[in-house]
Short mmCIF file of C-alpha atoms in Angstrom, two decimals:
data_model
loop_
_atom_site.label_atom_id
_atom_site.label_comp_id
_atom_site.label_asym_id
_atom_site.label_seq_id
_atom_site.Cartn_x
_atom_site.Cartn_y
_atom_site.Cartn_z
CA MET A 821 -28.92 -103.85 -40.42
CA LYS A 822 -25.29 -102.90 -40.02
CA THR A 823 -22.50 -105.37 -40.50
CA LYS A 824 -20.95 -106.27 -37.16
CA ILE A 825 -17.30 -105.57 -36.49
CA SER A 826 -15.41 -108.54 -35.06
CA ASN A 827 -13.35 -108.35 -31.88
CA GLN A 828 -10.17 -107.96 -33.91
CA LYS A 829 -8.65 -104.51 -33.57
CA THR A 830 -8.75 -101.92 -36.30
CA TYR A 831 -5.21 -101.19 -37.45
CA SER A 832 -4.58 -97.64 -38.64
CA LEU A 833 -1.18 -96.00 -39.14
CA PRO A 834 0.06 -93.43 -38.58
CA ASP A 835 -2.00 -91.94 -35.77
CA ARG A 836 -2.77 -88.27 -36.25
CA ASP A 837 -0.58 -87.30 -33.31
CA LYS A 838 2.36 -89.44 -34.50
CA ALA A 839 2.40 -88.63 -38.20
CA GLY A 840 5.18 -86.11 -37.69
CA GLU A 841 7.61 -88.63 -36.22
CA ASP A 842 10.63 -89.84 -38.14
CA LYS A 843 10.40 -93.57 -37.61
CA LEU A 844 9.06 -96.71 -39.20
CA PHE A 845 5.60 -97.73 -37.99
CA LEU A 846 4.69 -101.42 -38.25
CA ASN A 847 1.48 -103.37 -37.59
CA TYR A 848 1.31 -107.14 -37.56
CA PHE A 849 -1.27 -109.82 -36.89
CA GLU A 850 -1.65 -113.49 -37.68
CA ASN A 851 -4.48 -116.01 -37.45
CA GLU A 852 -5.43 -119.37 -38.93
CA ASN A 853 -6.21 -117.82 -42.33
CA LEU A 854 -3.51 -115.29 -43.03
CA GLU A 855 -0.53 -113.27 -41.90
CA TYR A 856 -0.60 -109.48 -42.25
CA VAL A 857 1.98 -106.76 -41.89
CA SER A 858 1.76 -103.07 -42.78
CA ALA A 859 4.43 -100.40 -42.67
CA THR A 860 4.63 -96.67 -43.21
CA LYS A 861 7.35 -94.05 -42.83
CA ARG A 862 7.93 -90.43 -43.65
CA GLY A 863 10.22 -90.03 -46.61
CA LEU A 864 12.21 -87.11 -45.18
CA ASN A 865 13.53 -86.19 -41.78
CA ARG A 866 11.20 -83.20 -41.78
CA LYS A 867 11.60 -82.45 -38.10
CA LYS A 868 15.18 -81.38 -38.77
CA LEU A 869 14.08 -79.35 -41.77
CA GLN A 870 11.44 -77.67 -39.64
CA GLU A 871 13.95 -76.89 -36.88
CA GLN A 872 16.27 -75.44 -39.50
CA GLY A 873 13.46 -73.31 -40.90
CA LYS A 874 13.69 -75.01 -44.28
CA ASN A 875 10.80 -75.64 -46.62
CA PRO A 876 10.04 -79.38 -47.04
CA GLY A 877 8.43 -78.71 -50.41
CA ALA A 878 5.28 -80.41 -51.63
CA TYR A 879 5.64 -83.27 -49.17
CA GLY A 880 4.82 -81.25 -46.04
CA PHE A 881 5.99 -82.06 -42.52
CA LYS A 882 3.60 -84.97 -41.79
CA ASN A 883 3.41 -88.45 -43.25
CA GLU A 884 0.80 -88.36 -46.01
CA ASP A 885 0.69 -92.13 -46.52
CA GLY A 886 -1.50 -94.42 -44.43
CA VAL A 887 -2.12 -98.14 -43.94
CA TYR A 888 -5.39 -99.48 -42.59
CA ALA A 889 -6.93 -102.86 -41.76
CA ILE A 890 -10.20 -104.00 -40.26
CA GLN A 891 -12.22 -107.19 -40.21
CA THR A 892 -15.95 -107.67 -39.93
CA ASP A 893 -17.67 -110.94 -39.18
CA GLU A 894 -17.55 -111.77 -42.89
CA ASN A 895 -14.59 -109.99 -44.49
CA TYR A 896 -11.06 -108.66 -44.16
CA TYR A 897 -10.31 -105.17 -45.51
CA PHE A 898 -6.87 -103.70 -46.12
CA LEU A 899 -6.14 -100.20 -47.46
CA THR A 900 -2.93 -98.46 -48.46
CA ILE A 901 -3.37 -94.72 -49.08
CA ASP A 902 -1.16 -92.01 -50.57
CA GLY A 903 -2.27 -88.45 -49.90
CA VAL A 904 -1.57 -85.90 -52.65
CA GLY A 905 0.97 -83.45 -51.23
CA SER A 906 -0.31 -80.32 -52.96
CA CYS A 907 -3.84 -80.98 -51.61
CA ASP A 908 -3.17 -81.60 -47.89
CA GLY A 909 -2.51 -85.26 -48.40
CA PHE A 910 -2.09 -85.90 -44.69
CA GLU A 911 -5.63 -84.74 -43.94
CA ALA A 912 -7.00 -86.65 -46.94
CA THR A 913 -5.40 -89.91 -45.81
CA GLN A 914 -6.51 -89.51 -42.21
CA THR A 915 -10.06 -88.62 -43.31
CA ILE A 916 -10.37 -91.71 -45.53
CA MET A 917 -9.17 -94.02 -42.74
CA GLU A 918 -11.53 -92.44 -40.22
CA LYS A 919 -14.53 -92.42 -42.55
CA PHE A 920 -13.96 -96.01 -43.60
CA SER A 921 -14.27 -97.01 -39.95
CA GLU A 922 -17.69 -95.33 -39.89
CA LYS A 923 -19.03 -97.02 -43.05
CA THR A 924 -19.85 -100.38 -41.48
CA GLU A 925 -23.24 -100.55 -43.22
CA ASP A 926 -21.50 -100.43 -46.61
CA TYR A 927 -18.76 -102.96 -46.03
CA LYS A 928 -20.41 -105.69 -48.12
CA ASN A 929 -20.17 -103.43 -51.16
CA PHE A 930 -16.54 -102.32 -51.12
CA THR A 931 -16.83 -99.91 -54.05
CA LYS A 932 -19.94 -98.28 -52.59
CA ALA A 933 -18.23 -97.73 -49.25
CA LEU A 934 -15.38 -95.84 -50.93
CA GLU A 935 -17.81 -93.98 -53.21
CA GLU A 936 -19.72 -92.73 -50.16
CA ILE A 937 -16.49 -91.62 -48.52
CA ASN A 938 -15.52 -89.80 -51.70
CA LYS A 939 -18.79 -87.82 -51.49
CA GLN A 940 -17.92 -86.44 -48.05
CA ASP A 941 -17.98 -82.65 -47.95
CA ILE A 942 -14.45 -82.54 -46.58
CA LEU A 943 -13.18 -84.29 -49.73
CA GLN A 944 -15.36 -82.37 -52.18
CA ALA A 945 -15.01 -78.86 -50.74
CA ARG A 946 -13.12 -76.09 -52.49
CA GLY A 947 -9.40 -76.74 -52.19
CA ARG A 948 -10.24 -80.43 -52.16
CA LEU A 949 -8.28 -83.02 -50.27
CA GLN A 950 -6.97 -85.72 -52.59
CA ALA A 951 -5.49 -89.19 -52.16
CA CYS A 952 -4.62 -92.23 -54.24
CA LEU A 953 -5.71 -95.53 -52.80
CA VAL A 954 -5.48 -99.26 -53.27
CA GLY A 955 -7.46 -101.70 -51.15
CA VAL A 956 -8.48 -105.32 -50.96
CA LYS A 957 -11.55 -107.10 -49.61
CA ILE A 958 -11.26 -110.81 -48.76
CA GLU A 959 -14.15 -113.04 -47.73
CA LYS A 960 -13.25 -114.82 -44.50
CA GLU A 961 -15.20 -118.03 -45.08
CA ASN A 962 -12.68 -120.40 -46.67
CA LEU A 963 -10.96 -117.32 -48.12
CA SER A 964 -13.31 -117.89 -51.04
CA GLN A 965 -13.19 -114.56 -52.85
CA GLY A 966 -11.07 -111.42 -53.06
CA LYS A 967 -11.39 -108.03 -54.76
CA PHE A 968 -8.80 -105.33 -55.41
CA ILE A 969 -10.03 -101.73 -55.65
CA SER A 970 -7.74 -98.92 -56.80
CA ILE A 971 -7.72 -95.31 -57.92
CA GLY A 972 -4.61 -93.29 -58.62
CA ASP A 973 -1.03 -94.51 -58.81
CA CYS A 974 -0.76 -96.91 -55.86
CA GLN A 975 0.21 -100.43 -56.86
CA SER A 976 -1.35 -103.81 -56.04
CA PHE A 977 -0.51 -107.31 -57.20
CA ILE A 978 -0.41 -110.97 -56.18
CA ILE A 979 2.62 -113.25 -55.96
CA GLN A 980 1.39 -116.75 -56.83
CA ASP A 981 3.79 -119.68 -57.30
CA GLY A 982 6.58 -117.12 -57.41
CA LYS A 983 5.02 -115.18 -60.29
CA ILE A 984 3.40 -111.72 -60.29
CA SER A 985 -0.26 -111.53 -61.34
CA HIS A 986 -3.43 -109.44 -60.98
CA LYS A 987 -1.65 -106.08 -61.30
CA ASN A 988 -3.98 -103.10 -61.07
CA GLU A 989 -4.25 -100.35 -63.67
CA LEU A 990 -2.64 -97.08 -62.62
CA ASN A 991 -4.43 -93.74 -63.15
CA ALA A 992 -1.34 -91.80 -64.10
CA VAL A 993 0.09 -89.96 -67.07
CA ASP A 994 1.72 -92.46 -69.43
CA ASP A 995 5.22 -91.20 -68.78
CA PRO A 996 7.61 -92.95 -66.36
CA TYR A 997 9.20 -89.60 -65.48
CA SER A 998 5.94 -87.83 -64.70
CA GLU A 999 4.29 -87.76 -61.28
CA ALA A 1000 0.95 -86.52 -62.65
CA ILE A 1001 -2.09 -88.57 -61.69
CA THR A 1002 -5.35 -88.63 -63.61
CA GLY A 1003 -7.51 -90.23 -60.94
CA ALA A 1004 -7.76 -89.91 -57.16
CA MET A 1005 -10.29 -89.75 -54.37
CA GLY A 1006 -11.35 -86.17 -53.83
CA ILE A 1007 -10.93 -84.90 -57.40
CA SER A 1008 -14.65 -85.23 -58.17
CA GLU A 1009 -17.47 -87.74 -57.93
CA GLN A 1010 -17.46 -88.21 -61.70
CA ASN A 1011 -13.70 -88.74 -61.76
CA PHE A 1012 -14.01 -91.35 -59.01
CA GLN A 1013 -16.67 -93.30 -60.89
CA GLU A 1014 -14.72 -93.17 -64.15
CA LYS A 1015 -11.31 -94.00 -62.75
CA ILE A 1016 -11.87 -96.53 -59.98
CA SER A 1017 -10.95 -100.04 -61.06
CA ALA A 1018 -11.67 -103.47 -59.60
CA ILE A 1019 -10.04 -106.88 -60.03
CA ASP A 1020 -11.56 -110.09 -58.66
CA PHE A 1021 -9.40 -113.00 -57.59
CA ILE A 1022 -9.57 -116.25 -55.65
CA PRO A 1023 -6.97 -116.45 -52.85
CA GLN A 1024 -4.75 -119.53 -52.89
CA LYS A 1025 -2.66 -120.95 -50.08
CA GLN A 1026 0.85 -119.46 -49.95
CA ASP A 1027 -0.17 -116.49 -52.14
CA TYR A 1028 1.15 -113.06 -51.18
CA LEU A 1029 -0.75 -109.80 -51.65
CA VAL A 1030 1.15 -106.54 -52.05
CA LEU A 1031 -0.38 -103.05 -51.69
CA ALA A 1032 2.10 -100.18 -52.04
CA THR A 1033 2.20 -96.43 -52.54
CA ASP A 1034 4.41 -95.00 -55.28
CA GLY A 1035 7.03 -94.11 -52.66
CA VAL A 1036 7.60 -97.87 -52.41
CA CYS A 1037 6.69 -99.30 -55.83
CA SER A 1038 7.12 -97.29 -59.03
CA THR A 1039 9.51 -96.72 -61.92
CA LYS A 1040 11.56 -94.49 -59.60
CA THR A 1041 11.65 -96.74 -56.53
CA LEU A 1042 11.25 -100.53 -56.37
CA LYS A 1043 9.78 -102.45 -59.26
CA GLU A 1044 7.32 -105.29 -58.67
CA GLN A 1045 9.97 -107.91 -59.37
CA GLU A 1046 12.33 -106.42 -56.78
CA ILE A 1047 9.58 -106.53 -54.14
CA ARG A 1048 8.75 -110.09 -55.14
CA ASP A 1049 12.41 -111.11 -54.79
CA ILE A 1050 12.65 -109.65 -51.28
CA ILE A 1051 9.46 -111.38 -50.11
CA ILE A 1052 10.45 -114.77 -51.53
CA THR A 1053 13.98 -114.50 -50.12
CA GLU A 1054 13.10 -113.22 -46.66
CA LYS A 1055 9.99 -115.38 -46.09
CA ASN A 1056 9.37 -113.58 -42.75
CA LEU A 1057 6.86 -110.83 -43.62
CA GLN A 1058 8.01 -108.40 -40.95
CA GLN A 1059 11.63 -108.61 -42.07
CA ALA A 1060 10.55 -108.40 -45.70
CA SER A 1061 8.51 -105.25 -45.07
CA LYS A 1062 11.42 -103.55 -43.31
CA LYS A 1063 13.79 -104.41 -46.13
CA ILE A 1064 11.34 -103.21 -48.80
CA ILE A 1065 10.86 -99.87 -47.03
CA THR A 1066 14.61 -99.40 -46.50
CA GLN A 1067 15.49 -100.17 -50.11
CA ALA A 1068 12.66 -98.06 -51.51
CA GLU A 1069 13.67 -95.11 -49.35
CA SER A 1070 17.26 -95.35 -50.57
CA LYS A 1071 16.08 -94.89 -54.16
CA GLN A 1072 14.02 -91.72 -53.71
CA LYS A 1073 14.38 -88.32 -52.10
CA GLY A 1074 11.36 -87.47 -50.06
CA ASP A 1075 8.16 -89.30 -50.86
CA ASP A 1076 6.41 -91.04 -47.98
CA LEU A 1077 6.26 -94.81 -47.90
CA GLY A 1078 3.24 -97.08 -47.35
CA LEU A 1079 3.13 -100.87 -47.68
CA THR A 1080 0.79 -103.77 -46.88
CA LEU A 1081 1.77 -107.43 -47.22
CA VAL A 1082 -0.60 -110.37 -46.73
CA LYS A 1083 0.22 -114.07 -46.91
CA PHE A 1084 -2.52 -116.71 -47.14
CA LYS A 1085 -2.01 -119.93 -45.22
#
């Protein structure tokens, strides 16, 4: 028996046909349990580069980051995805978001759902598509249980009583000046099983969840404490997300940006 999808919309950004646009995309919803905002933006004005006949480098012309949210009758799911530029990251990100929408029968087992997506031929074919990913599953009933899932170098953490906790482990070379990743969806089934990590937590009222790609949160962009300071200062999640994206973009020269913020009531 498949898990039913609630009437709440599925949020997925950017759309395939809009991933080439140079603007900030935002999604927002709020209910009695939580407030959610996601944001994504291309890191370069690639349209101008394309018109000028210039090579955008490894980043390509389309946004390779993606933010995704869906809720079933029992759970909330939020994903923030960073496609690997040298492996058609745009297609990898779009594929993961689309396939996750199809895996309704596996929603109760978050890890299994992602494992099944990772087995898809399109991700395992020669010239594999690759993407780093961080996601969270939250049980809707009394917000009783949460689980972070991550693979690659996307960042996730909780802000609780003003302090940062439950940081995920990054699958990256232990060098703050290296961009090399050691784990990602699409590298191989064995790699996925060895590198995927999970952290359980119990949501508390007034907690914030942060899911970010390395274009937003890394040693080269914004550190966790800087993101925490913006969220605590701004209070309004939509304004906080815009400020985080703007400041992160000012610190780097081309990487796409993906961010999800959740506040529990």
